[in-house]
CSV table of C-alpha atoms and ligand atoms in Angstrom, one decimal:
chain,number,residue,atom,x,y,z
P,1,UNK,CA,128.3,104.7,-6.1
P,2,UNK,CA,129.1,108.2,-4.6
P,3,UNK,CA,128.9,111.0,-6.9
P,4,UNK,CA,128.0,108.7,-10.2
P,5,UNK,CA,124.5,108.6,-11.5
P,6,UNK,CA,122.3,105.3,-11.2
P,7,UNK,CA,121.9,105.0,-14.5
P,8,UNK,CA,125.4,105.1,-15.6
P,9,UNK,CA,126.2,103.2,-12.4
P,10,UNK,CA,128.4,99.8,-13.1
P,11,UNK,CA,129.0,97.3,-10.0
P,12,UNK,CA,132.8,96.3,-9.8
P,13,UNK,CA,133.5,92.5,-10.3
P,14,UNK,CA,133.7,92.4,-6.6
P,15,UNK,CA,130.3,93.3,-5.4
P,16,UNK,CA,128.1,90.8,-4.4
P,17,UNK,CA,126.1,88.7,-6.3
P,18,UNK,CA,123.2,89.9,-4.8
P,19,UNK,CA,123.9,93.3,-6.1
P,20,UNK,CA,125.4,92.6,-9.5
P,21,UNK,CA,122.0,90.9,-9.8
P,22,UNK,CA,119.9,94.5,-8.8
P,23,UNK,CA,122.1,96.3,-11.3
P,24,UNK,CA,121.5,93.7,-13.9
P,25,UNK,CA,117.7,94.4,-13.8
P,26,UNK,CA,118.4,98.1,-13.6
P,27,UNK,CA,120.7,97.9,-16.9
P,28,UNK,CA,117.5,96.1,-18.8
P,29,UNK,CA,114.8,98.1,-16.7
P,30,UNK,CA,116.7,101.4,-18.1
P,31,UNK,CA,115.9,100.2,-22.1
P,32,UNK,CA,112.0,101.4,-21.2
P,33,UNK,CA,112.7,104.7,-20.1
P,34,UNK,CA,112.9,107.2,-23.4
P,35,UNK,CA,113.7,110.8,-22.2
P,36,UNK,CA,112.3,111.0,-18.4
P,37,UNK,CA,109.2,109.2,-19.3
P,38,UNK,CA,108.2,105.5,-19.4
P,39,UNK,CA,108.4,104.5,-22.7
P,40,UNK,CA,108.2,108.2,-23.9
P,41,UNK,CA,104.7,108.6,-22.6
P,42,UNK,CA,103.4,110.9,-20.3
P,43,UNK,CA,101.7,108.1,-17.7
P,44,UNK,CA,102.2,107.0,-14.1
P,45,UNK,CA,104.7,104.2,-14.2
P,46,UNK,CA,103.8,101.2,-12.1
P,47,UNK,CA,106.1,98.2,-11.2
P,48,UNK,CA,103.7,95.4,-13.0
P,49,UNK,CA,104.2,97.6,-16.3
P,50,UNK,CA,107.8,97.4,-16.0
P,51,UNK,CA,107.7,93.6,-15.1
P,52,UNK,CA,105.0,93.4,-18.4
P,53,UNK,CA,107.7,95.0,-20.8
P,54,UNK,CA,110.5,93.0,-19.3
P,55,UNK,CA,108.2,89.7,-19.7
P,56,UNK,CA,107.1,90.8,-23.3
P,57,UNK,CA,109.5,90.8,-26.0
P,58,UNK,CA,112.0,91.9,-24.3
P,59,UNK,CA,113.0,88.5,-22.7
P,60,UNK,CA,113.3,85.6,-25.0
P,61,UNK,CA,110.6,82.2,-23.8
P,62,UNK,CA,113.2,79.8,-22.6
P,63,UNK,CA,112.5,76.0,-23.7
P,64,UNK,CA,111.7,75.2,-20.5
P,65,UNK,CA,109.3,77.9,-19.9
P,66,UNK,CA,105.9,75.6,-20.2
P,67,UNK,CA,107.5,72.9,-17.9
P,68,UNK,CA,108.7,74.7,-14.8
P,69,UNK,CA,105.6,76.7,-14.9
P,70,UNK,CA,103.2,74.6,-16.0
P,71,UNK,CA,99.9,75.1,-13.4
P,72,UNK,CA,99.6,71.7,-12.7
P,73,UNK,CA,103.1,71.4,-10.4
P,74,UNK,CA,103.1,72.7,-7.1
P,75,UNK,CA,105.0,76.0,-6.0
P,76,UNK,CA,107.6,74.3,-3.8
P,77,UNK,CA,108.4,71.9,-7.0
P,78,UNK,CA,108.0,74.8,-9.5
P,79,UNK,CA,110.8,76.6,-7.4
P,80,UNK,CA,113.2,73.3,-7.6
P,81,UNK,CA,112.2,72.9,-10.8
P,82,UNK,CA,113.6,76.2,-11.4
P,83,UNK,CA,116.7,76.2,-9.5
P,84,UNK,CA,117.7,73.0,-11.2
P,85,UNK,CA,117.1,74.3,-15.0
P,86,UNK,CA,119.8,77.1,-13.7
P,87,UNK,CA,122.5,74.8,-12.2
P,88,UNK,CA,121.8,77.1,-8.8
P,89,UNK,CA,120.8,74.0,-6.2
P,90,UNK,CA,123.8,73.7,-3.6
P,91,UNK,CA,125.3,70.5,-5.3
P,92,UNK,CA,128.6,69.2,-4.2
P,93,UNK,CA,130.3,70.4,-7.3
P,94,UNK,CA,129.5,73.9,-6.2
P,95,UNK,CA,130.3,73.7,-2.4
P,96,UNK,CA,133.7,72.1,-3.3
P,97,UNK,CA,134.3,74.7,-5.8
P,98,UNK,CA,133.1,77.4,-2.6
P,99,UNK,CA,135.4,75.6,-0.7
P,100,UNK,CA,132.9,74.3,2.0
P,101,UNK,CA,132.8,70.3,1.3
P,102,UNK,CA,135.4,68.1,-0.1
P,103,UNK,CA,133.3,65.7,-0.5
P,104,UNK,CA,132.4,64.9,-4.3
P,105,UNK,CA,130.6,61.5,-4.1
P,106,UNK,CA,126.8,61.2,-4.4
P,107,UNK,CA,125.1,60.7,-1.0
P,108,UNK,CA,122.0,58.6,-3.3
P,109,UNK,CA,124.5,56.1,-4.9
P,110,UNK,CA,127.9,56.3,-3.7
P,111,UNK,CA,129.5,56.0,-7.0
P,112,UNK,CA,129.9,59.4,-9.2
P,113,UNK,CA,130.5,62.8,-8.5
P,114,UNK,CA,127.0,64.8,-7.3
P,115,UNK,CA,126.8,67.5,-10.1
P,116,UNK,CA,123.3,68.6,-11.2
P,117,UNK,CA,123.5,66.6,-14.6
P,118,UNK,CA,124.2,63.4,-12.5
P,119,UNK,CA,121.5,63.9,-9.8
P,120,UNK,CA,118.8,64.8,-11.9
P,121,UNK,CA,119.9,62.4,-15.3
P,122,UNK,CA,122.2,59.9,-13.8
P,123,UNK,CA,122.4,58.8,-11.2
P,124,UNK,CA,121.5,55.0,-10.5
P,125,UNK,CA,119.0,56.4,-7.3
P,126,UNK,CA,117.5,58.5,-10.1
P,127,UNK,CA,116.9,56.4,-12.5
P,128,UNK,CA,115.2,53.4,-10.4
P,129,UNK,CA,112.9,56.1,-8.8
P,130,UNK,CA,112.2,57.1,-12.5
P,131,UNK,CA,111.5,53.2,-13.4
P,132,UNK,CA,109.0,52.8,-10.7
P,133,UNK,CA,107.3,55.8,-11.2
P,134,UNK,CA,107.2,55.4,-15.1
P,135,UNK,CA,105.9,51.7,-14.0
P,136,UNK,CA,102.6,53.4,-12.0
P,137,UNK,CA,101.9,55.6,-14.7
P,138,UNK,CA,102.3,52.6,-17.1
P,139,UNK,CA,104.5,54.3,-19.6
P,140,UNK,CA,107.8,52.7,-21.2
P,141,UNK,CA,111.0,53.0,-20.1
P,142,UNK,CA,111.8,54.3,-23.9
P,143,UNK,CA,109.4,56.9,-23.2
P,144,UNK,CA,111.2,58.2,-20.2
P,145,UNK,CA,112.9,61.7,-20.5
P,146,UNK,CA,113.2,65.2,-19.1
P,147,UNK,CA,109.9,67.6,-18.4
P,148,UNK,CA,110.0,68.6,-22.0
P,149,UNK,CA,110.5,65.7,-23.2
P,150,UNK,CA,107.0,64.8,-21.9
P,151,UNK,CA,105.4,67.8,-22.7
P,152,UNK,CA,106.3,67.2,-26.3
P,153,UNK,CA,105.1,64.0,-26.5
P,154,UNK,CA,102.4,63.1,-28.7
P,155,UNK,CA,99.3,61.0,-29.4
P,156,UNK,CA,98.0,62.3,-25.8
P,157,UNK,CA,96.0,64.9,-24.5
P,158,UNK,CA,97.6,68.4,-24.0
P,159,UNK,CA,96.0,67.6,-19.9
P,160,UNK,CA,98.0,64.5,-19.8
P,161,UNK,CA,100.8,66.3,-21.0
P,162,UNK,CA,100.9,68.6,-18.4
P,163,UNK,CA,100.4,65.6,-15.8
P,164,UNK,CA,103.2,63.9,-16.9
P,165,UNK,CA,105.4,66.5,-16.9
P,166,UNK,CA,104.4,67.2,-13.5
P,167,UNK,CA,105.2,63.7,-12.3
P,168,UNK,CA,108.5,64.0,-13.4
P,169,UNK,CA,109.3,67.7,-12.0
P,170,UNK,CA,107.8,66.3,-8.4
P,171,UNK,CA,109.7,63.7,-8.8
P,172,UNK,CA,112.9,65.4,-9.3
P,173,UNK,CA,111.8,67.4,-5.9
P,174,UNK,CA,111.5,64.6,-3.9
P,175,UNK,CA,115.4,63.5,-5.4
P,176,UNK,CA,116.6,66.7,-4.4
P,177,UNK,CA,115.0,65.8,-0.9
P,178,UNK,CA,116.5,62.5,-0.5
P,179,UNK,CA,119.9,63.6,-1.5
P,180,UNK,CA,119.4,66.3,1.5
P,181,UNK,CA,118.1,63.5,4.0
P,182,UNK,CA,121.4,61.9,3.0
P,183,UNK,CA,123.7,64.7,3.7
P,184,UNK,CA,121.8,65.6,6.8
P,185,UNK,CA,121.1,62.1,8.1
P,186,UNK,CA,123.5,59.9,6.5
P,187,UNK,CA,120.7,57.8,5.0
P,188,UNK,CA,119.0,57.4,2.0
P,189,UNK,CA,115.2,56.8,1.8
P,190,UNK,CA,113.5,53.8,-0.6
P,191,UNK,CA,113.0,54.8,-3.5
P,192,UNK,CA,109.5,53.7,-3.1
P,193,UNK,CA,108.7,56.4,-0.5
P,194,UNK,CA,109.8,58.6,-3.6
P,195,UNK,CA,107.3,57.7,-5.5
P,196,UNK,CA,104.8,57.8,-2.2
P,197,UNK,CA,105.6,61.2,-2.0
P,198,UNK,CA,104.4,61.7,-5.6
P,199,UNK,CA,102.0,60.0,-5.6
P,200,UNK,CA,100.5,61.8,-2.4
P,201,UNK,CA,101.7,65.4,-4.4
P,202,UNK,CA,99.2,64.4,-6.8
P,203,UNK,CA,96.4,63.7,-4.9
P,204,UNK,CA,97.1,67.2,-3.2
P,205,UNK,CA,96.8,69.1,-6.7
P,206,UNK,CA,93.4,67.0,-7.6
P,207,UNK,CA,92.0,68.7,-4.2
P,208,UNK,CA,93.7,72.0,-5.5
P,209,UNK,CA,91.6,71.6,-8.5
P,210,UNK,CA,88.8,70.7,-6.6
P,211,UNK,CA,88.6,73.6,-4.6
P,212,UNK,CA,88.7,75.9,-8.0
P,213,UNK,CA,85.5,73.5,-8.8
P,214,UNK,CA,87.4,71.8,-11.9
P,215,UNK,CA,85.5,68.8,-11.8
P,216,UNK,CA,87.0,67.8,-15.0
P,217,UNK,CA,90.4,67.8,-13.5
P,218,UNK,CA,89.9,66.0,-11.2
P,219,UNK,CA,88.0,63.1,-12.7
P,220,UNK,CA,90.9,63.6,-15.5
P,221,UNK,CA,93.2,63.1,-12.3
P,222,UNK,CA,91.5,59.9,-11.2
P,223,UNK,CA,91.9,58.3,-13.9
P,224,UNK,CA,95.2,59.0,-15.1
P,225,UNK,CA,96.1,57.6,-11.6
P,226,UNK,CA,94.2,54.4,-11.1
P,227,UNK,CA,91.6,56.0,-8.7
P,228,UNK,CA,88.4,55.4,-11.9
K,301,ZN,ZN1,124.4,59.2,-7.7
């Protein structure tokens, strides 16, 4: 960077990704600046503006916006949720392609390569843990599908929407953690203590809830699972 300006600045393809990623926001960050001023006025700029403009118009809503962040999952699943929609969990696809692993084969099934599509979609583990869940919650398997899937689906309430979808994203958490207890271990949990774990996620938010004094939530909660 010596001697060029920040604002002109462009990384070199071998920086890190790290900092490629810094000089990507500065590169969009720049767009609000119009003369010396923040957006041509003459006001104190403050981070949270520049994280507004950036949020508003100025990044398109990805499909899968309403899903990841929908308030009814938990942070720690949000953050998988998240990871996964970007391909960015650790996979064996990408550590072989890193060159840290040769293995390829799925540590939940033993059959197919581990790649995010087969984890999450695919894989035989998967889809049992999806059957039994989809079982408690007593939908069909036709009705099975991704987060948005469930968020689109229709003839429920927008609440149960937002349940569902939750299931499914805690669920995909819990996969993620049984493919790392497989790795790490060299065993792979029952799929029931999959669905445990989500159901026991679920009882955590309904306390959540509780706590904000959302009675309706949580009687909402109840019955969706069995409890009323
Ligand atoms: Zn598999």
């Amino acid at each position: 960077m010596k001697g060029k300006h920040w604002y002109d600045y462009q990384p070199s393809p071998n920086s890190s990704w790290a900092w490629r990623q810094i000089c990507q926001v500065k590169e969009r960050i720049k767009g609000g600046y119009i003369g010396d001023k923040w957006l041509g006025k003459d006001i104190e700029h403050k981070l949270t503006d520049g994280y507004d403009w950036m949020r508003q118009g100025n990044s398109p809503k990805v499909e899968w916006y309403n899903t990841v962040w929908n308030n009814m999952n938990l942070p720690k699943h949000r953050f998988i949720a998240w990871l996964i929609k970007h391909k960015r969990l650790l996979t064996l696809d990408r550590l072989c392609r890193m060159g840290i692993t040769i293995q390829k084969l799925c540590f939940l099934c033993g059959e197919h390569d581990e790649d995010h599509e087969h984890l999450f979609f695919h894989c035989k583990y998967t889809c049992l843990c999806f059957n039994m869940l989809y079982k408690w919650i007593h939908l069909q398997p036709r009705q099975m599908g991704s987060p948005e899937e469930m968020m689109g689906l229709r003839k429920i309430s927008r609440f149960r929407r937002k349940v569902l979808c939750s299931l499914v994203i805690a669920t995909q958490y819990h996969i993620w953690h049984a493919r790392n207890v497989g790795r790490i271990e060299h065993k792979v949990l029952h799929p029931m203590a999959i669905v445990k774990a989500v159901q026991e996620g679920g009882e955590s938010v309904l306390l959540h809830k509780r706590q904000d004094n959302l009675a309706a939530v949580a009687i909402n909660w109840c019955r969706m699972i069995g409890l009323m």
